[in-house]
CSV table of C-alpha atoms and ligand atoms in Angstrom, one decimal:
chain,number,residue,atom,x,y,z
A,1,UNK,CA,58.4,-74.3,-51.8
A,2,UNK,CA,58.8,-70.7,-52.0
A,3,UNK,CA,61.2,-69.8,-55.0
A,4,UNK,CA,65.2,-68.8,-54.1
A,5,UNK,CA,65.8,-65.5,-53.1
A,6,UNK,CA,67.8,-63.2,-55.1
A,7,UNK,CA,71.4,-62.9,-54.8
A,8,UNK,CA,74.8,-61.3,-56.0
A,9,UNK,CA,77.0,-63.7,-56.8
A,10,UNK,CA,80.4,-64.5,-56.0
A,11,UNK,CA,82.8,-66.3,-57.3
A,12,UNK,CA,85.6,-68.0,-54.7
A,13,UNK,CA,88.2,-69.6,-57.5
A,14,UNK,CA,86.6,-71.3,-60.0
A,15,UNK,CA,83.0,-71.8,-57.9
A,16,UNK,CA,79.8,-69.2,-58.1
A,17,UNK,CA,78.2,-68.8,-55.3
A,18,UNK,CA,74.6,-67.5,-55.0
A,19,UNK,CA,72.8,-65.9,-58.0
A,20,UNK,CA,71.5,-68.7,-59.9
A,21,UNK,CA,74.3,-71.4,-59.3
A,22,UNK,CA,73.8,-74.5,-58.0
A,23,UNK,CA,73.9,-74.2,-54.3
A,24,UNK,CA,77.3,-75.6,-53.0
A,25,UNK,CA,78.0,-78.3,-50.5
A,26,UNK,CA,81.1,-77.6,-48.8
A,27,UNK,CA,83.0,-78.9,-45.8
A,28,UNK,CA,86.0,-78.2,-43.3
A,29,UNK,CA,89.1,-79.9,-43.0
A,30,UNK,CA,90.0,-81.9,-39.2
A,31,UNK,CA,93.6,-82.0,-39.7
A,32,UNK,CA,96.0,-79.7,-38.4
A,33,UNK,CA,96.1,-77.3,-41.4
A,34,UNK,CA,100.3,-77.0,-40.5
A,35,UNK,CA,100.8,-80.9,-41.7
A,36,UNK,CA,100.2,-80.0,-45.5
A,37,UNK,CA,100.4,-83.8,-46.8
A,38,UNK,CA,97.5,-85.0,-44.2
A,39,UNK,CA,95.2,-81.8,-45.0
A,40,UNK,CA,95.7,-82.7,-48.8
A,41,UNK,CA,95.0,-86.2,-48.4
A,42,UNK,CA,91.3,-85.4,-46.3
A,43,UNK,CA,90.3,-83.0,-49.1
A,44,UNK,CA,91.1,-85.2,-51.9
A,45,UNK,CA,88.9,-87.4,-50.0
A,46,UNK,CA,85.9,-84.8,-50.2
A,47,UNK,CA,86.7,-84.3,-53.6
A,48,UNK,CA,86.2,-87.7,-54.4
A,49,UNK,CA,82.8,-87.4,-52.5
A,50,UNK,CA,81.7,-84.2,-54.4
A,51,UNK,CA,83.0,-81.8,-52.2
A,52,UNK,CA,82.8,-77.9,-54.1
A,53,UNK,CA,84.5,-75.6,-51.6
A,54,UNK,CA,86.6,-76.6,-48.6
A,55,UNK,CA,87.5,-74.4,-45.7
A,56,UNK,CA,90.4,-74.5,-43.4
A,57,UNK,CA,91.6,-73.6,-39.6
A,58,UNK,CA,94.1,-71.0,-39.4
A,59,UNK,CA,95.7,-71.2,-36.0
A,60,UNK,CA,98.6,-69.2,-36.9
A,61,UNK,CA,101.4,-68.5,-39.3
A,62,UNK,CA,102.7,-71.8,-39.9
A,63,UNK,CA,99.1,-72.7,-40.5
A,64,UNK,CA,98.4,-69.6,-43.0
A,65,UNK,CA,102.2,-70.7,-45.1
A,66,UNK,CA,100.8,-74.0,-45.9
A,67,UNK,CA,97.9,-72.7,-47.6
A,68,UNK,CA,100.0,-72.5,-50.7
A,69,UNK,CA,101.5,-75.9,-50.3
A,70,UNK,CA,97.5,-77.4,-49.8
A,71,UNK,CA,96.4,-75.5,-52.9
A,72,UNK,CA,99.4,-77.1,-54.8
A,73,UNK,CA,97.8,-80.9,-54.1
A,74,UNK,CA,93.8,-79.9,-54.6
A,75,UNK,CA,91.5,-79.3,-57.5
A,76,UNK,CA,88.6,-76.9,-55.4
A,77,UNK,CA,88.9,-73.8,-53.9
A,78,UNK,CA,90.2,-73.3,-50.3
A,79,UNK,CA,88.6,-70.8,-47.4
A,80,UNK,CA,90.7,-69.5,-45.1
A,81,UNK,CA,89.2,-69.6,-41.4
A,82,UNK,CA,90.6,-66.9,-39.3
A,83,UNK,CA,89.6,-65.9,-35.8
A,84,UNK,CA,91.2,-63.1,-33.5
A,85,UNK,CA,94.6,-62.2,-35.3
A,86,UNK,CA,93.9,-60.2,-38.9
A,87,UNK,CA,97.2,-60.5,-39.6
A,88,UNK,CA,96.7,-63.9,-40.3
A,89,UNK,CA,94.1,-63.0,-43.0
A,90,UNK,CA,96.7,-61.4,-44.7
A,91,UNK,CA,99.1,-63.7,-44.7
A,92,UNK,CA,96.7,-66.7,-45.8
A,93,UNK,CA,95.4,-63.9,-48.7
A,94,UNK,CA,99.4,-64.2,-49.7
A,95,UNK,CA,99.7,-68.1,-49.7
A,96,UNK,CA,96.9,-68.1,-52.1
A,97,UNK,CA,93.5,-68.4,-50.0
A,98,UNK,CA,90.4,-68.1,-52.8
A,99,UNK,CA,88.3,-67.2,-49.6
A,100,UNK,CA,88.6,-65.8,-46.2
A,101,UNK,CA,86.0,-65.9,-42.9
A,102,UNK,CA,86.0,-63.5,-40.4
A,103,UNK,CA,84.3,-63.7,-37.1
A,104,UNK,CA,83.2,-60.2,-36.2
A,105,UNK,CA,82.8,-61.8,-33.0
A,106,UNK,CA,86.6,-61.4,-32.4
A,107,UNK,CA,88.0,-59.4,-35.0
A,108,UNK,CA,86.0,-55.8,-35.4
A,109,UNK,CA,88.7,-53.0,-35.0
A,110,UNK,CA,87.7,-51.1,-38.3
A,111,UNK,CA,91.6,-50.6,-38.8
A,112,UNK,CA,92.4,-54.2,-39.0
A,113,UNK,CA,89.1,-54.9,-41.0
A,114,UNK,CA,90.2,-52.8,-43.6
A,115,UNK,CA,93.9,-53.5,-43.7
A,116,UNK,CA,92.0,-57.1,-44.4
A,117,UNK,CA,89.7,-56.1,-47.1
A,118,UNK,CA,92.2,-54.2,-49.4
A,119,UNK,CA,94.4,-56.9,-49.1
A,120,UNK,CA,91.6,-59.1,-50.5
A,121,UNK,CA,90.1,-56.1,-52.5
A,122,UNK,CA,93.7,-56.6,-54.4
A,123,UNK,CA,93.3,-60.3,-55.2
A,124,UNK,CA,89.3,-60.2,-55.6
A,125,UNK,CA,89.1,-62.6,-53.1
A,126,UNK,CA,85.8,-63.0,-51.2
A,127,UNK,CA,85.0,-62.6,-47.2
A,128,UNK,CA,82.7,-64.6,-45.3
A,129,UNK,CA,81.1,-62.5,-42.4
A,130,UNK,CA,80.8,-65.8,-40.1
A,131,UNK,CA,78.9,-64.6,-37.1
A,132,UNK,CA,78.7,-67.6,-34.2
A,133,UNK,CA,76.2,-67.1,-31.6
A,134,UNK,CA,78.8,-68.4,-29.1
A,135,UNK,CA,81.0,-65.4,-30.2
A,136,UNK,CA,79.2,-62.1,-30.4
A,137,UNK,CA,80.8,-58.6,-30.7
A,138,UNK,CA,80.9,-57.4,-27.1
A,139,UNK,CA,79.0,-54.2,-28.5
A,140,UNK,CA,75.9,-55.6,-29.9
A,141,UNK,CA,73.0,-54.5,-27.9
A,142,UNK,CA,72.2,-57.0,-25.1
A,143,UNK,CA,68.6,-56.2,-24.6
A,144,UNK,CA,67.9,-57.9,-28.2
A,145,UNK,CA,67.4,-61.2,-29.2
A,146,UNK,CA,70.0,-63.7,-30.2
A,147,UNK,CA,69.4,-63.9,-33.7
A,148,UNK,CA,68.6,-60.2,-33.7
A,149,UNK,CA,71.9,-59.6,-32.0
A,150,UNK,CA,73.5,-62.1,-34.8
A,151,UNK,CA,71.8,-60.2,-37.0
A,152,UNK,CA,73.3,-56.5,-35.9
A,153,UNK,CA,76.7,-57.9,-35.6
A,154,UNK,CA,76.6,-58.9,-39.5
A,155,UNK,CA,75.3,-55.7,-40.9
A,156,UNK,CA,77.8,-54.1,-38.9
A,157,UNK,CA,80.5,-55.9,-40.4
A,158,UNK,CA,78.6,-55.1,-43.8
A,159,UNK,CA,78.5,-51.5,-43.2
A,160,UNK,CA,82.2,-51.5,-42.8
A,161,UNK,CA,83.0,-53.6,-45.9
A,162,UNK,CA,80.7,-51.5,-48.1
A,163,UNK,CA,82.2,-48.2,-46.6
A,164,UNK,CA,85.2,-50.0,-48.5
A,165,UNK,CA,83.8,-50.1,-51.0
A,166,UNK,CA,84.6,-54.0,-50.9
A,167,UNK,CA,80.8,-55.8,-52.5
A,168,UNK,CA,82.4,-59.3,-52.4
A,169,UNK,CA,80.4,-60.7,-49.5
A,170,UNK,CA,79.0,-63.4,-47.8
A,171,UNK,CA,77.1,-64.0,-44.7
A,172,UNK,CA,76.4,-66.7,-42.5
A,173,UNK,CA,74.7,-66.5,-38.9
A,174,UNK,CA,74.9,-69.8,-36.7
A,175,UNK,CA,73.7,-70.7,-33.7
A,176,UNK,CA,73.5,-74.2,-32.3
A,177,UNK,CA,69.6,-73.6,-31.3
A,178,UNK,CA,68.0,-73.9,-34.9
A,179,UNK,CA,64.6,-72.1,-34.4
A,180,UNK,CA,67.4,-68.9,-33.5
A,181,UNK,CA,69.4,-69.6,-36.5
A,182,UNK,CA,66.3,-69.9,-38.9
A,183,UNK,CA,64.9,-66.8,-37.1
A,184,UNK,CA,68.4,-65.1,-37.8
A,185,UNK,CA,68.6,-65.9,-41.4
A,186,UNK,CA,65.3,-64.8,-42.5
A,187,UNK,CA,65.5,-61.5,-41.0
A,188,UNK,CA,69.3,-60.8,-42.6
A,189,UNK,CA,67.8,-62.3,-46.0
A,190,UNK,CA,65.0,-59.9,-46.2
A,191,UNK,CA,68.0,-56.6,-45.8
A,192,UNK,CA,71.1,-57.6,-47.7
A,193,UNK,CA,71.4,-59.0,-51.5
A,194,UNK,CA,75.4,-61.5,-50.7
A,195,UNK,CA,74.8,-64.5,-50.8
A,196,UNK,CA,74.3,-66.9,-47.8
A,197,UNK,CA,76.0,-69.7,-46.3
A,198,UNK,CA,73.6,-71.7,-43.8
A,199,UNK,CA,74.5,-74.1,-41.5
A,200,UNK,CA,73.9,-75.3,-37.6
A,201,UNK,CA,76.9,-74.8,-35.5
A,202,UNK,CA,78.2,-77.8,-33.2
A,203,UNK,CA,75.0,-80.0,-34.4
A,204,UNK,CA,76.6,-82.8,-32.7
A,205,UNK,CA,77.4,-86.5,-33.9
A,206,UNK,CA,76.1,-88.1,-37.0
A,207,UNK,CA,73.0,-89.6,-35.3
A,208,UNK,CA,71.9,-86.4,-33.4
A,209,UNK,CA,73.8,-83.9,-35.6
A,210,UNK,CA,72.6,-84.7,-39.4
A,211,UNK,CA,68.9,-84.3,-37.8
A,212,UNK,CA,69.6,-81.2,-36.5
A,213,UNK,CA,71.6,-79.4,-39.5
A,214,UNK,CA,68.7,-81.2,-41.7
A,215,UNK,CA,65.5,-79.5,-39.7
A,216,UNK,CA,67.5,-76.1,-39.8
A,217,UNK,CA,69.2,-76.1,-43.6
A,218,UNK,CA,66.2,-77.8,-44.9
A,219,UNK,CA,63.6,-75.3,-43.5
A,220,UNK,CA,65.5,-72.3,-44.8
A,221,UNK,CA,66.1,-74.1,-48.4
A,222,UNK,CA,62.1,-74.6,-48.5
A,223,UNK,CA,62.1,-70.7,-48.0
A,224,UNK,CA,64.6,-70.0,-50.5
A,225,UNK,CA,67.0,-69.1,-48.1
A,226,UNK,CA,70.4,-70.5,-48.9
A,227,UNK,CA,73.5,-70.6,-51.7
A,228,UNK,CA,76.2,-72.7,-49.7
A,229,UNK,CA,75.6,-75.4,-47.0
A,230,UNK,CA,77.7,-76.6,-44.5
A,231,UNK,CA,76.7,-79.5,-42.1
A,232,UNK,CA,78.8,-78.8,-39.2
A,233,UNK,CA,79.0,-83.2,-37.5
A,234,UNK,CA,81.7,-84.5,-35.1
A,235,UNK,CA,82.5,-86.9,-37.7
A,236,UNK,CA,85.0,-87.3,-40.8
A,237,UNK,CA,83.8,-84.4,-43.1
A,238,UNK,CA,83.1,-86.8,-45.5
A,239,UNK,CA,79.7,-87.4,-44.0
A,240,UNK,CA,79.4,-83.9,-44.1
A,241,UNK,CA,79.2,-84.0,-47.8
A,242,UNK,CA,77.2,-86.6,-48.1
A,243,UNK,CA,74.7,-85.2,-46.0
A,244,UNK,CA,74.9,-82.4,-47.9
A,245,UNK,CA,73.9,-83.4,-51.1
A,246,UNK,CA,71.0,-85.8,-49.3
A,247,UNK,CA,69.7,-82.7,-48.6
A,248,UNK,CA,69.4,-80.8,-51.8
A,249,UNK,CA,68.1,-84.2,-53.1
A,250,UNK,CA,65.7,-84.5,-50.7
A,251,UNK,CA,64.5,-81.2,-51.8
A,252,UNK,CA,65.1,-81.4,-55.5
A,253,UNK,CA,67.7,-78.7,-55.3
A,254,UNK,CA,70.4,-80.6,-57.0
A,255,UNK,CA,71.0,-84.0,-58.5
A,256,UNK,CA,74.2,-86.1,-57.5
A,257,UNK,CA,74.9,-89.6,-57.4
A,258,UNK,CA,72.5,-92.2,-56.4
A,259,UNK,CA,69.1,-92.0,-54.5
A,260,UNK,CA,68.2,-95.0,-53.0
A,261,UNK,CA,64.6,-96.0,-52.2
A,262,UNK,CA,64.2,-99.0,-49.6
A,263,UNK,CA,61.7,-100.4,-48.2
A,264,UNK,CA,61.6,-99.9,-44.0
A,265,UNK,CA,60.3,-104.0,-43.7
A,266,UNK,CA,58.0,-105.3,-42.3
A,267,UNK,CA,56.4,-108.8,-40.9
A,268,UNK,CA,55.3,-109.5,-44.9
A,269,UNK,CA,59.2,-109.6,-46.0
A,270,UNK,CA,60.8,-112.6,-46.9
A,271,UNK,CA,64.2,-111.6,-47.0
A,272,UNK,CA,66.6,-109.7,-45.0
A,273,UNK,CA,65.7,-106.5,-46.3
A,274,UNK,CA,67.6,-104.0,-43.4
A,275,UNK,CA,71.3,-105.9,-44.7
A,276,UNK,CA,70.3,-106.1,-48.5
A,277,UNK,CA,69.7,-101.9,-48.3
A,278,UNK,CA,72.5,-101.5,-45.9
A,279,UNK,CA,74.8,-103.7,-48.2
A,280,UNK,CA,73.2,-102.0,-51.3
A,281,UNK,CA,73.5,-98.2,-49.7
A,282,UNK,CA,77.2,-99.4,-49.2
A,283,UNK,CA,78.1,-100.2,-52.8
A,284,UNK,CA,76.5,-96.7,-54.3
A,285,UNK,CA,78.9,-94.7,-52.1
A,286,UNK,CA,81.3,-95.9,-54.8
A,287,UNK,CA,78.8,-93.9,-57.9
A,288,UNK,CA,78.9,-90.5,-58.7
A,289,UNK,CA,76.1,-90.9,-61.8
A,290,UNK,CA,72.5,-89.7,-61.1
A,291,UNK,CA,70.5,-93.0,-60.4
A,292,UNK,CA,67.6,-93.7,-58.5
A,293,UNK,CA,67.8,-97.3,-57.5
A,294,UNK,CA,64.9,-98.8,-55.3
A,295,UNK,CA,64.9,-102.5,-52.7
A,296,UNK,CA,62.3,-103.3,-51.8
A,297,UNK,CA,60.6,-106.2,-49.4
A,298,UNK,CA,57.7,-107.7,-50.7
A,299,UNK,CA,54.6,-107.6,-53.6
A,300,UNK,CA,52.9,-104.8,-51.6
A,301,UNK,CA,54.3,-102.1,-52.7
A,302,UNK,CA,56.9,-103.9,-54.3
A,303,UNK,CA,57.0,-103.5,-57.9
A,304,UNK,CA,54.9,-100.5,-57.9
A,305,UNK,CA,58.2,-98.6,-56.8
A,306,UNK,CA,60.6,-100.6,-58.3
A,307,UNK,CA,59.4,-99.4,-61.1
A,308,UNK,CA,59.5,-96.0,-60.6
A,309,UNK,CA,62.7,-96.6,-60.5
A,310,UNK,CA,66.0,-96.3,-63.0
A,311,UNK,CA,67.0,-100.1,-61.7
A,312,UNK,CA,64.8,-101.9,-58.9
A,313,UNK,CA,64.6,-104.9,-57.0
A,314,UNK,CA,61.5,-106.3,-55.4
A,315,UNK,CA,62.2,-109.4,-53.3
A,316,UNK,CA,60.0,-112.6,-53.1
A,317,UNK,CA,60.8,-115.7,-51.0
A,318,UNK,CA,64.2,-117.0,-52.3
A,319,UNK,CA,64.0,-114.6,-55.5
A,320,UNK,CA,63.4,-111.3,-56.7
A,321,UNK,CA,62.5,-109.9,-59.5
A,322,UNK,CA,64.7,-107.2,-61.3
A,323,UNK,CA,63.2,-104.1,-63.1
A,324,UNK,CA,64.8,-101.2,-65.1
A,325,UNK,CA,63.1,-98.7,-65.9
A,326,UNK,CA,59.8,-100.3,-65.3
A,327,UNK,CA,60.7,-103.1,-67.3
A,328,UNK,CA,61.0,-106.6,-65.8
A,329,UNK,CA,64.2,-107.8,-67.0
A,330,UNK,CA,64.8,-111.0,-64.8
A,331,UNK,CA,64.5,-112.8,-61.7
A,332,UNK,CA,67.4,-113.7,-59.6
A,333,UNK,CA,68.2,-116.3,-57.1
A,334,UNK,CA,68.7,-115.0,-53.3
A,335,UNK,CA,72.5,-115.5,-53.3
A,336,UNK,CA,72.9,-113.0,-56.7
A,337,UNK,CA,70.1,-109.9,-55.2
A,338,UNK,CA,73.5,-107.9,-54.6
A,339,UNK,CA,75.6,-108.7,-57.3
A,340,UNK,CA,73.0,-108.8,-59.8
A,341,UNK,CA,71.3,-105.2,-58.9
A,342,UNK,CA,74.7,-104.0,-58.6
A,343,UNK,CA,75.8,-105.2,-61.6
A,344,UNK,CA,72.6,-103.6,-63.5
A,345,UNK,CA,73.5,-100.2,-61.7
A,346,UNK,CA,76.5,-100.0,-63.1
A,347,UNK,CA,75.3,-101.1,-66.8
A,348,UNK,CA,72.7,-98.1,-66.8
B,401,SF4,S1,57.2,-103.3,-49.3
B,401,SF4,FE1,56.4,-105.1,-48.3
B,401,SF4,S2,58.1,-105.7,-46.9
B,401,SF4,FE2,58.4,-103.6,-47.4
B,401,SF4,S3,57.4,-102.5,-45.8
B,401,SF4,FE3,56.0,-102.6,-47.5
B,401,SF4,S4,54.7,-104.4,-47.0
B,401,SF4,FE4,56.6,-104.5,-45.7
């Protein structure tokens, strides 16, 4: 795994992002930003999932006012998302937003870019350069590649910024194809030091979608690409999140809550395996502690991974035997495999 590239950090309200922070799982609200009391409600729900940074549509006015009414009801900081109209930028940077995106894609008139960045230049509030594949600057040359046109439509919007003199940047490039987006990212990572939010636009639903946003996220995080993710899923945006953080644990990159290690099954169980994981995977949504918990089928491998584990189970016919760090420390009728794992979870 190559080691993470260099990168200035930023800091959007209380959160650093890029440099050597922890890289940041963040999400976007499906409410209608305007109803204040439902938007608060979904992000205290991503809170309560380990949510770091959560980003917001700004349709209009209305829309940009209730920023300040959000930010009253939330703990992390809030991004404002703002397409076409800059005027909305600035009226979001005056409810409070600790972050902006822009799409250069539909707002690039050097004249309302800057009216932008001094407005946030004033607050120290960091901009997003969110270039969408489906939304390219009409002037970006058409004879080069997707991601290299992605590409020249972000270091144009860079150029402007630093011309500014405005440094508080950061860049993201989706497309929906991820060989373009991983293409796109390398290339920009190699030719600007902001920091970079990576993602897959529009992956889709859970099933189809995590894959997707995994293959591309994960691919650039093994190159060292990366200081925020976003997994884009037509879903609540609580499995967002959690996808999120499966990810950096996959890769080591960060430690939160639970891993769980289970068994696929197989013709040698004795037990229900699929419902004691599912029923298992279930409970640990409720723990935020770092614990590696293992169920598993059968003798075969069995105990050897249990025991790897912080608490593990290894199922027999009728009983299973409990282990904690390696230790055996009991062995448990069928009708308790739940309650008893779960119950030793919790003591660790
Ligand atoms: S641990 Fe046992 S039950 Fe599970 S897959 Fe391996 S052999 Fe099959």
């Amino acid at each position: 795994m190559n080691s993470r590239r260099n990168s200035k950090p930023i800091q959007i309200g209380r959160v650093t992002i890029g440099g050597d922070a922890p890289i940041v799982v963040q999400s976007m609200t499906k409410t209608d930003t305007r109803d204040a009391a439902s938007t608060i409600r979904q992000i205290k729900d991503l809170e309560d999932c380990g949510c770091e940074l959560i980003r917001v549509a700004v349709p209009d006015g209305q829309a940009a006012q209730a920023i300040r009414d959000i930010k009253r009801g939330i703990s992390i900081p809030i991004v404002a998302d703002i397409h076409f109209d800059y005027r909305l930028a600035l009226m979001a940077l005056e409810a409070g937003a600790d972050g902006l995106r822009l799409n250069p894609g539909n707002i690039n008139d050097p004249k309302k870019v800057k009216a932008v960045v001094q407005a946030a230049k004033e607050r120290n509030v960091p901009i997003r350069i969110g270039v969408n594949a489906g939304s390219l600057p009409r002037e970006v040359n058409p004879q080069l590649t997707i991601a290299q046109q992605m590409v020249e439509a972000a270091l144009e919007q860079i150029r402007l910024l630093e011309s500014l003199d405005f440094d508080l940047i950061k860049v993201s490039l989706k497309a929906f194809d991820v060989p373009t987006t991983i293409e796109a990212y390398r290339d920009i990572a190699e030719k600007i030091p902001y920091p970079l939010h990576i993602g897959i636009t529009e992956a889709g639903p859970p099933r189809t979608g995590v894959i997707r946003s995994t293959v591309g996220i994960s691919t650039l995080l093994y190159l060292g690409i990366g200081d925020t993710i976003r997994v884009s899923l037509t879903a609540h945006p609580r499995e967002e999140v959690i996808a999120g953080y499966e990810i950096l644990k996959s890769l080591n990159l960060r430690q939160y809550g639970p891993v769980l290690v289970s068994c696929p099954s197989c013709g040698r169980a004795e037990v229900d395996i699929v419902k004691l994981a599912e029923a298992v995977e279930k409970e640990l949504l409720k723990i935020t502690k770092p614990i590696k918990v293992a169920v598993m089928g059968c003798v075969v491998n069995g105990p050897g991974e249990a025991r790897d584990a912080d608490i593990g189970i290894a199922c027999g016919k009728g009983k299973a035997v409990l282990f904690k760090k390696g230790e055996k420390i009991g062995v448990v009728e069928e009708k308790d495999f739940l309650s008893s794992l779960m119950g030793e979870v919790e003591r660790f």
